[in-house]
Amino acid sequence: ETLNGNTIMLSGQVTDAEYYKATDMLVVSTKEPNRLYFIGENQTMKTMELNKVPVNLAIPESGDIIAVMCSNTDLSLVNPKTLTIEKNIEVGVSFSDFALGNNGWAYLSPKMYENNYLTNVNLKTGEVIKGSAQTSVPFALKKAPGKSMLLGTRPGFSPDGLQVIDISGGVAGDTINNYFMDTWRFWLSESGDRIFCGYRKIYSVPEFKPGKTYIVNDLPALKGELEQESWVIQTMDHCAATNELYVLLENKNTFPSTFKVDVYDSNGSFRKNTYLVNQCHIPETINWLTTKSVPFIFTNKSGTALNLIKYGDDWKEGVWFVETVNLK
């Protein structure tokens, strides 16, 4: 079965995307033009122009703000109702990734060769505090839903590991748990109890272990494993309402690459369905472009629709799309 839905074109180059499931709101950032897209039910869309390049997005569990890290190291806090910048914090620190703690703090991961510490930003006061835990390498950071913890990996390192950081005190703790394991990127369940790894294994989210730096043998509990195959996992999303995991995979052995979405139960015990990803369709025309990348997929809150952010080209010019597919 092939996924076929309604598509809308995006101007510019997509830099990041986040989905807030409580209100079924997709937020996409682009450069050239510098813009935020807010896409709701039935693909209703609003836009917000920016005077700087948005690089990363984050939305706290409360959903009351959207944080935008920009290329000039500014952290802008956007009101999702009024689509205005409520506060702009000049962080002054280069970063590789960041996360919001749902506690009024943002946490910035260091950029390679530029600084070696996790940086804490108080969103209320604008205070910037250099962390005391030296990381020496950049992390890809995520906030564990429902927990006062950050989770991270070290992209490009072998193993990339799993890092657990305590944020219960606001400022990140001075000890980082470093699990010696392979993840190859990771995604979290909606409840924050499971880690789904690009390496196809599913683990329980571990509790923070005070005073522990390197953890080699006491790894998180293994909860499941996805089927092994030659297709490479690019991204995934968990839907609590249906207890399903949607996994986007790329077959790099074809030219051009082909993509599919495998649907698993959340334990990875069995594959329930497989959908092929179609080519990119330019709305209101008969033109179809070759799909070259699908870096983001998100299910809606009820699990009845799937949102894919796709990049396609005709070998000359590339276009970004959002495609929404009704599943049930």
mmCIF file of C-alpha atoms in Angstrom:
data_model
loop_
_atom_site.group_PDB
_atom_site.id
_atom_site.type_symbol
_atom_site.label_atom_id
_atom_site.label_comp_id
_atom_site.label_asym_id
_atom_site.label_seq_id
_atom_site.Cartn_x
_atom_site.Cartn_y
_atom_site.Cartn_z
ATOM 1 C CA GLU A 1 0.000 0.000 0.000
ATOM 2 C CA THR A 2 1.260 3.463 -0.881
ATOM 3 C CA LEU A 3 0.789 6.539 1.287
ATOM 4 C CA ASN A 4 -1.228 9.169 -0.562
ATOM 5 C CA GLY A 5 -2.420 12.344 1.107
ATOM 6 C CA ASN A 6 -2.828 16.056 0.729
ATOM 7 C CA THR A 7 0.376 18.018 0.204
ATOM 8 C CA ILE A 8 1.292 21.635 0.767
ATOM 9 C CA MET A 9 4.491 23.265 -0.431
ATOM 10 C CA LEU A 10 6.890 25.092 1.861
ATOM 11 C CA SER A 11 9.068 27.970 0.723
ATOM 12 C CA GLY A 12 12.724 27.829 1.732
ATOM 13 C CA GLN A 13 14.867 25.061 3.189
ATOM 14 C CA VAL A 14 13.550 23.183 6.222
ATOM 15 C CA THR A 15 15.908 23.415 9.217
ATOM 16 C CA ASP A 16 13.810 21.701 11.908
ATOM 17 C CA ALA A 17 10.294 20.555 12.810
ATOM 18 C CA GLU A 18 8.381 19.726 15.987
ATOM 19 C CA TYR A 19 4.866 18.381 16.584
ATOM 20 C CA TYR A 20 2.827 19.271 19.661
ATOM 21 C CA LYS A 21 0.334 16.435 19.983
ATOM 22 C CA ALA A 22 -1.895 17.939 22.661
ATOM 23 C CA THR A 23 -3.195 20.427 20.081
ATOM 24 C CA ASP A 24 -2.117 18.593 16.893
ATOM 25 C CA MET A 25 0.087 21.484 15.808
ATOM 26 C CA LEU A 26 3.037 20.994 13.455
ATOM 27 C CA VAL A 27 5.729 23.691 13.590
ATOM 28 C CA VAL A 28 8.338 23.881 10.823
ATOM 29 C CA SER A 29 11.275 26.297 10.558
ATOM 30 C CA THR A 30 12.890 27.313 7.269
ATOM 31 C CA LYS A 31 15.676 29.536 6.002
ATOM 32 C CA GLU A 32 15.651 31.525 2.745
ATOM 33 C CA PRO A 33 13.097 32.776 3.704
ATOM 34 C CA ASN A 34 13.540 32.786 7.495
ATOM 35 C CA ARG A 35 10.120 31.665 8.605
ATOM 36 C CA LEU A 36 8.027 29.529 10.939
ATOM 37 C CA TYR A 37 5.077 27.526 9.614
ATOM 38 C CA PHE A 38 2.244 26.527 11.954
ATOM 39 C CA ILE A 39 0.113 23.760 10.446
ATOM 40 C CA GLY A 40 -2.995 22.547 12.223
ATOM 41 C CA GLU A 41 -5.891 20.215 11.492
ATOM 42 C CA ASN A 42 -7.064 20.018 7.879
ATOM 43 C CA GLN A 43 -3.737 21.608 6.912
ATOM 44 C CA THR A 44 -4.752 25.062 8.047
ATOM 45 C CA MET A 45 -1.555 27.077 7.933
ATOM 46 C CA LYS A 46 -0.194 30.293 9.436
ATOM 47 C CA THR A 47 3.276 31.735 8.959
ATOM 48 C CA MET A 48 5.582 33.957 10.981
ATOM 49 C CA GLU A 49 8.483 35.854 9.424
ATOM 50 C CA LEU A 50 11.820 36.029 11.244
ATOM 51 C CA ASN A 51 14.725 38.439 10.792
ATOM 52 C CA LYS A 52 17.318 35.746 11.573
ATOM 53 C CA VAL A 53 17.966 32.143 10.590
ATOM 54 C CA PRO A 54 16.117 29.557 12.734
ATOM 55 C CA VAL A 55 18.233 26.456 13.326
ATOM 56 C CA ASN A 56 16.514 24.377 16.046
ATOM 57 C CA LEU A 57 13.023 24.215 17.553
ATOM 58 C CA ALA A 58 11.777 22.932 20.891
ATOM 59 C CA ILE A 59 8.337 22.838 22.525
ATOM 60 C CA PRO A 60 7.928 22.110 26.266
ATOM 61 C CA GLU A 61 5.360 19.628 27.536
ATOM 62 C CA SER A 62 3.183 22.563 28.629
ATOM 63 C CA GLY A 63 3.054 23.791 25.015
ATOM 64 C CA ASP A 64 2.860 27.422 26.136
ATOM 65 C CA ILE A 65 5.897 28.572 24.148
ATOM 66 C CA ILE A 66 7.951 27.599 21.123
ATOM 67 C CA ALA A 67 11.680 28.114 21.541
ATOM 68 C CA VAL A 68 13.746 28.926 18.463
ATOM 69 C CA MET A 69 17.542 28.798 18.496
ATOM 70 C CA CYS A 70 18.991 30.951 15.750
ATOM 71 C CA SER A 71 22.278 30.980 13.893
ATOM 72 C CA ASN A 72 23.356 34.189 15.647
ATOM 73 C CA THR A 73 23.048 32.305 19.013
ATOM 74 C CA ASP A 74 19.817 34.106 19.981
ATOM 75 C CA LEU A 75 17.112 32.103 21.757
ATOM 76 C CA SER A 76 13.679 33.457 20.812
ATOM 77 C CA LEU A 77 10.511 32.499 22.695
ATOM 78 C CA VAL A 78 7.434 32.533 20.456
ATOM 79 C CA ASN A 79 3.843 32.673 21.698
ATOM 80 C CA PRO A 80 1.992 29.971 19.696
ATOM 81 C CA LYS A 81 -1.337 31.810 20.046
ATOM 82 C CA THR A 82 -0.303 35.286 18.973
ATOM 83 C CA LEU A 83 2.655 34.212 16.775
ATOM 84 C CA THR A 84 4.835 36.916 18.255
ATOM 85 C CA ILE A 85 8.246 36.836 19.938
ATOM 86 C CA GLU A 86 7.643 37.299 23.667
ATOM 87 C CA LYS A 87 11.301 37.342 24.634
ATOM 88 C CA ASN A 88 14.657 37.258 22.891
ATOM 89 C CA ILE A 89 17.663 36.036 24.889
ATOM 90 C CA GLU A 90 21.150 36.733 23.572
ATOM 91 C CA VAL A 91 22.843 33.518 24.663
ATOM 92 C CA GLY A 92 26.176 34.256 23.006
ATOM 93 C CA VAL A 93 27.144 30.571 22.866
ATOM 94 C CA SER A 94 27.471 28.415 19.770
ATOM 95 C CA PHE A 95 25.484 25.188 20.130
ATOM 96 C CA SER A 96 24.846 21.900 18.395
ATOM 97 C CA ASP A 97 21.402 21.162 19.869
ATOM 98 C CA PHE A 98 19.131 22.241 22.705
ATOM 99 C CA ALA A 99 16.167 21.071 24.761
ATOM 100 C CA LEU A 100 13.547 22.631 27.039
ATOM 101 C CA GLY A 101 13.082 21.251 30.526
ATOM 102 C CA ASN A 102 9.416 22.155 31.208
ATOM 103 C CA ASN A 103 10.857 23.864 34.291
ATOM 104 C CA GLY A 104 11.599 27.292 32.881
ATOM 105 C CA TRP A 105 15.085 26.342 31.672
ATOM 106 C CA ALA A 106 16.674 25.616 28.324
ATOM 107 C CA TYR A 107 19.782 23.465 27.911
ATOM 108 C CA LEU A 108 22.278 23.966 25.103
ATOM 109 C CA SER A 109 24.661 21.278 23.939
ATOM 110 C CA PRO A 110 28.202 22.432 23.079
ATOM 111 C CA LYS A 111 29.441 22.782 19.537
ATOM 112 C CA MET A 112 32.519 20.798 18.569
ATOM 113 C CA TYR A 113 35.801 22.615 19.294
ATOM 114 C CA GLU A 114 34.011 25.771 20.473
ATOM 115 C CA ASN A 115 33.024 25.083 24.092
ATOM 116 C CA ASN A 116 33.010 22.005 26.292
ATOM 117 C CA TYR A 117 30.138 22.590 28.685
ATOM 118 C CA LEU A 118 26.395 22.221 28.752
ATOM 119 C CA THR A 119 24.900 25.727 28.957
ATOM 120 C CA ASN A 120 21.808 26.547 31.048
ATOM 121 C CA VAL A 121 19.457 29.399 30.131
ATOM 122 C CA ASN A 122 16.808 30.699 32.533
ATOM 123 C CA LEU A 123 13.865 31.518 30.267
ATOM 124 C CA LYS A 124 12.277 33.876 32.802
ATOM 125 C CA THR A 125 15.294 36.004 33.717
ATOM 126 C CA GLY A 126 17.457 35.441 30.623
ATOM 127 C CA GLU A 127 20.392 34.391 32.809
ATOM 128 C CA VAL A 128 22.971 32.204 31.044
ATOM 129 C CA ILE A 129 24.908 29.775 33.260
ATOM 130 C CA LYS A 130 27.787 27.628 32.065
ATOM 131 C CA GLY A 131 27.356 24.097 33.365
ATOM 132 C CA SER A 132 29.949 22.474 35.601
ATOM 133 C CA ALA A 133 29.869 19.124 33.791
ATOM 134 C CA GLN A 134 32.461 19.047 31.027
ATOM 135 C CA THR A 135 31.187 17.121 28.002
ATOM 136 C CA SER A 136 34.032 17.723 25.484
ATOM 137 C CA VAL A 137 31.710 16.626 22.644
ATOM 138 C CA PRO A 138 28.322 17.810 21.328
ATOM 139 C CA PHE A 139 25.152 15.978 22.334
ATOM 140 C CA ALA A 140 21.906 15.533 20.451
ATOM 141 C CA LEU A 141 19.546 16.376 23.325
ATOM 142 C CA LYS A 142 15.970 15.387 24.165
ATOM 143 C CA LYS A 143 13.874 16.032 27.260
ATOM 144 C CA ALA A 144 12.440 12.810 28.702
ATOM 145 C CA PRO A 145 8.647 13.400 28.898
ATOM 146 C CA GLY A 146 7.357 13.335 32.467
ATOM 147 C CA LYS A 147 10.863 13.151 33.959
ATOM 148 C CA SER A 148 13.372 15.710 35.209
ATOM 149 C CA MET A 149 16.037 14.374 32.876
ATOM 150 C CA LEU A 150 17.718 15.082 29.595
ATOM 151 C CA LEU A 151 18.821 12.253 27.345
ATOM 152 C CA GLY A 152 21.518 12.589 24.728
ATOM 153 C CA THR A 153 23.778 10.833 22.263
ATOM 154 C CA ARG A 154 27.092 11.809 20.661
ATOM 155 C CA PRO A 155 26.544 11.814 16.879
ATOM 156 C CA GLY A 156 29.542 10.619 14.907
ATOM 157 C CA PHE A 157 31.179 8.777 17.810
ATOM 158 C CA SER A 158 31.421 5.021 18.194
ATOM 159 C CA PRO A 159 29.641 4.090 20.280
ATOM 160 C CA ASP A 160 27.475 7.194 20.335
ATOM 161 C CA GLY A 161 26.297 6.091 23.767
ATOM 162 C CA LEU A 162 23.423 7.333 25.884
ATOM 163 C CA GLN A 163 23.830 10.271 28.252
ATOM 164 C CA VAL A 164 21.474 10.920 31.159
ATOM 165 C CA ILE A 165 21.509 14.379 32.775
ATOM 166 C CA ASP A 166 19.632 15.396 35.931
ATOM 167 C CA ILE A 167 17.750 18.716 35.633
ATOM 168 C CA SER A 168 15.625 18.463 38.783
ATOM 169 C CA GLY A 169 17.489 21.438 40.254
ATOM 170 C CA GLY A 170 16.930 23.732 37.267
ATOM 171 C CA VAL A 171 20.596 24.059 36.384
ATOM 172 C CA ALA A 172 21.815 20.736 35.003
ATOM 173 C CA GLY A 173 23.628 18.530 37.495
ATOM 174 C CA ASP A 174 27.410 18.348 37.488
ATOM 175 C CA THR A 175 27.488 14.606 36.769
ATOM 176 C CA ILE A 176 26.480 13.024 33.470
ATOM 177 C CA ASN A 177 25.714 9.291 33.235
ATOM 178 C CA ASN A 178 27.472 7.981 30.124
ATOM 179 C CA TYR A 179 26.166 4.579 29.040
ATOM 180 C CA PHE A 180 28.628 2.700 26.835
ATOM 181 C CA MET A 181 26.186 1.434 24.179
ATOM 182 C CA ASP A 182 25.138 1.951 20.569
ATOM 183 C CA THR A 183 21.972 3.889 19.814
ATOM 184 C CA TRP A 184 22.470 5.454 16.343
ATOM 185 C CA ARG A 185 20.047 8.263 17.207
ATOM 186 C CA PHE A 186 16.988 7.713 19.388
ATOM 187 C CA TRP A 187 13.344 8.680 19.842
ATOM 188 C CA LEU A 188 11.148 8.540 22.935
ATOM 189 C CA SER A 189 7.717 7.195 23.746
ATOM 190 C CA GLU A 190 5.066 9.785 24.547
ATOM 191 C CA SER A 191 5.122 8.796 28.221
ATOM 192 C CA GLY A 192 8.916 8.946 28.404
ATOM 193 C CA ASP A 193 9.325 5.348 29.561
ATOM 194 C CA ARG A 194 10.991 3.906 26.444
ATOM 195 C CA ILE A 195 13.840 4.703 24.087
ATOM 196 C CA PHE A 196 13.534 3.611 20.461
ATOM 197 C CA CYS A 197 16.986 3.424 18.884
ATOM 198 C CA GLY A 198 17.954 3.729 15.242
ATOM 199 C CA TYR A 199 20.029 0.638 15.963
ATOM 200 C CA ARG A 200 16.629 -1.139 16.163
ATOM 201 C CA LYS A 201 16.635 -1.885 19.891
ATOM 202 C CA ILE A 202 14.070 -0.644 22.414
ATOM 203 C CA TYR A 203 15.144 0.120 25.998
ATOM 204 C CA SER A 204 13.551 1.359 29.183
ATOM 205 C CA VAL A 205 14.506 4.908 30.044
ATOM 206 C CA PRO A 206 16.976 4.525 32.933
ATOM 207 C CA GLU A 207 16.793 6.499 36.143
ATOM 208 C CA PHE A 208 19.585 8.966 36.783
ATOM 209 C CA LYS A 209 22.368 7.440 38.892
ATOM 210 C CA PRO A 210 23.951 10.117 41.138
ATOM 211 C CA GLY A 211 27.733 10.126 41.150
ATOM 212 C CA LYS A 212 28.049 7.718 38.218
ATOM 213 C CA THR A 213 29.997 8.907 35.182
ATOM 214 C CA TYR A 214 30.781 5.854 33.061
ATOM 215 C CA ILE A 215 28.325 2.951 33.010
ATOM 216 C CA VAL A 216 29.587 0.009 30.973
ATOM 217 C CA ASN A 217 27.807 -3.161 32.093
ATOM 218 C CA ASP A 218 24.626 -1.966 33.824
ATOM 219 C CA LEU A 219 22.796 -0.954 30.640
ATOM 220 C CA PRO A 220 19.101 0.022 30.442
ATOM 221 C CA ALA A 221 16.638 -2.889 30.337
ATOM 222 C CA LEU A 222 16.075 -4.218 26.816
ATOM 223 C CA LYS A 223 12.337 -4.186 26.020
ATOM 224 C CA GLY A 224 12.260 -5.246 22.376
ATOM 225 C CA GLU A 225 13.932 -5.179 19.003
ATOM 226 C CA LEU A 226 12.727 -4.284 15.512
ATOM 227 C CA GLU A 227 13.260 -6.636 12.594
ATOM 228 C CA GLN A 228 16.717 -6.546 11.007
ATOM 229 C CA GLU A 229 16.805 -5.575 7.331
ATOM 230 C CA SER A 230 18.913 -3.631 4.848
ATOM 231 C CA TRP A 231 16.672 -0.549 4.873
ATOM 232 C CA VAL A 232 18.113 2.229 7.089
ATOM 233 C CA ILE A 233 16.003 3.916 9.785
ATOM 234 C CA GLN A 234 15.814 7.676 9.224
ATOM 235 C CA THR A 235 13.222 8.762 11.769
ATOM 236 C CA MET A 236 10.251 7.485 13.775
ATOM 237 C CA ASP A 237 7.373 8.567 15.986
ATOM 238 C CA HIS A 238 5.427 6.882 18.780
ATOM 239 C CA CYS A 239 1.652 7.162 19.159
ATOM 240 C CA ALA A 240 0.359 6.440 22.659
ATOM 241 C CA ALA A 241 -3.305 6.384 21.584
ATOM 242 C CA THR A 242 -2.764 3.341 19.346
ATOM 243 C CA ASN A 243 0.345 2.013 21.131
ATOM 244 C CA GLU A 244 2.134 1.955 17.774
ATOM 245 C CA LEU A 245 5.536 2.954 16.488
ATOM 246 C CA TYR A 246 5.846 4.469 13.004
ATOM 247 C CA VAL A 247 9.318 3.930 11.515
ATOM 248 C CA LEU A 248 10.512 5.718 8.357
ATOM 249 C CA LEU A 249 13.160 3.729 6.471
ATOM 250 C CA GLU A 250 15.257 4.385 3.364
ATOM 251 C CA ASN A 251 16.462 1.804 0.849
ATOM 252 C CA LYS A 252 19.800 3.176 -0.344
ATOM 253 C CA ASN A 253 20.360 0.236 -2.679
ATOM 254 C CA THR A 254 17.931 1.686 -5.213
ATOM 255 C CA PHE A 255 18.504 4.723 -7.406
ATOM 256 C CA PRO A 256 17.021 6.998 -6.459
ATOM 257 C CA SER A 257 16.442 5.859 -2.873
ATOM 258 C CA THR A 258 13.016 4.539 -1.959
ATOM 259 C CA PHE A 259 11.239 5.055 1.352
ATOM 260 C CA LYS A 260 8.643 3.208 3.421
ATOM 261 C CA VAL A 261 6.910 3.431 6.793
ATOM 262 C CA ASP A 262 6.757 0.288 8.933
ATOM 263 C CA VAL A 263 4.173 0.197 11.730
ATOM 264 C CA TYR A 264 5.093 -1.829 14.824
ATOM 265 C CA ASP A 265 3.535 -2.417 18.193
ATOM 266 C CA SER A 266 5.422 -0.331 20.748
ATOM 267 C CA ASN A 267 7.403 -3.370 21.945
ATOM 268 C CA GLY A 268 8.658 -4.036 18.444
ATOM 269 C CA SER A 269 7.260 -7.553 18.764
ATOM 270 C CA PHE A 270 5.696 -7.622 15.320
ATOM 271 C CA ARG A 271 5.295 -5.465 12.232
ATOM 272 C CA LYS A 272 1.624 -4.626 11.774
ATOM 273 C CA ASN A 273 1.744 -2.821 8.437
ATOM 274 C CA THR A 274 4.022 -1.384 5.756
ATOM 275 C CA TYR A 275 3.349 1.695 3.611
ATOM 276 C CA LEU A 276 5.415 2.840 0.650
ATOM 277 C CA VAL A 277 6.160 6.570 0.461
ATOM 278 C CA ASN A 278 5.058 8.146 -2.820
ATOM 279 C CA GLN A 279 6.847 10.795 -4.833
ATOM 280 C CA CYS A 280 6.327 14.487 -4.046
ATOM 281 C CA HIS A 281 3.280 15.983 -5.716
ATOM 282 C CA ILE A 282 3.106 19.706 -6.510
ATOM 283 C CA PRO A 283 -0.447 20.761 -5.574
ATOM 284 C CA GLU A 284 -2.790 22.025 -8.304
ATOM 285 C CA THR A 285 -0.515 20.688 -11.050
ATOM 286 C CA ILE A 286 0.221 17.310 -12.609
ATOM 287 C CA ASN A 287 3.904 17.569 -11.710
ATOM 288 C CA TRP A 288 5.578 14.914 -9.576
ATOM 289 C CA LEU A 289 9.095 15.172 -8.154
ATOM 290 C CA THR A 290 11.447 12.436 -6.986
ATOM 291 C CA THR A 291 11.392 12.085 -3.194
ATOM 292 C CA LYS A 292 14.967 12.493 -1.979
ATOM 293 C CA SER A 293 14.515 12.805 1.761
ATOM 294 C CA VAL A 294 11.890 12.339 4.499
ATOM 295 C CA PRO A 295 13.600 13.661 7.649
ATOM 296 C CA PHE A 296 10.452 14.009 9.800
ATOM 297 C CA ILE A 297 7.279 12.004 10.396
ATOM 298 C CA PHE A 298 4.682 12.665 13.091
ATOM 299 C CA THR A 299 1.401 10.959 13.941
ATOM 300 C CA ASN A 300 -1.467 13.054 15.206
ATOM 301 C CA LYS A 301 -2.672 12.606 18.781
ATOM 302 C CA SER A 302 -5.296 9.962 17.935
ATOM 303 C CA GLY A 303 -3.094 8.028 15.512
ATOM 304 C CA THR A 304 -5.543 8.521 12.647
ATOM 305 C CA ALA A 305 -3.217 10.615 10.476
ATOM 306 C CA LEU A 306 0.452 10.686 9.574
ATOM 307 C CA ASN A 307 2.367 13.854 8.697
ATOM 308 C CA LEU A 308 5.478 13.544 6.540
ATOM 309 C CA ILE A 309 7.926 16.352 5.799
ATOM 310 C CA LYS A 310 9.488 15.534 2.428
ATOM 311 C CA TYR A 311 12.063 16.953 0.071
ATOM 312 C CA GLY A 312 11.798 16.273 -3.645
ATOM 313 C CA ASP A 313 13.417 17.511 -6.817
ATOM 314 C CA ASP A 314 13.312 17.170 -10.584
ATOM 315 C CA TRP A 315 17.141 16.948 -10.760
ATOM 316 C CA LYS A 316 17.254 20.747 -11.106
ATOM 317 C CA GLU A 317 15.303 22.373 -8.320
ATOM 318 C CA GLY A 318 14.280 21.098 -4.904
ATOM 319 C CA VAL A 319 11.032 21.705 -3.015
ATOM 320 C CA TRP A 320 9.943 20.924 0.536
ATOM 321 C CA PHE A 321 6.464 19.549 1.247
ATOM 322 C CA VAL A 322 4.217 18.578 4.108
ATOM 323 C CA GLU A 323 2.018 15.592 3.280
ATOM 324 C CA THR A 324 -0.835 14.565 5.573
ATOM 325 C CA VAL A 325 -2.204 11.048 5.139
ATOM 326 C CA ASN A 326 -5.384 9.703 6.755
ATOM 327 C CA LEU A 327 -4.638 6.236 8.093
ATOM 328 C CA LYS A 328 -7.929 5.167 9.707
#
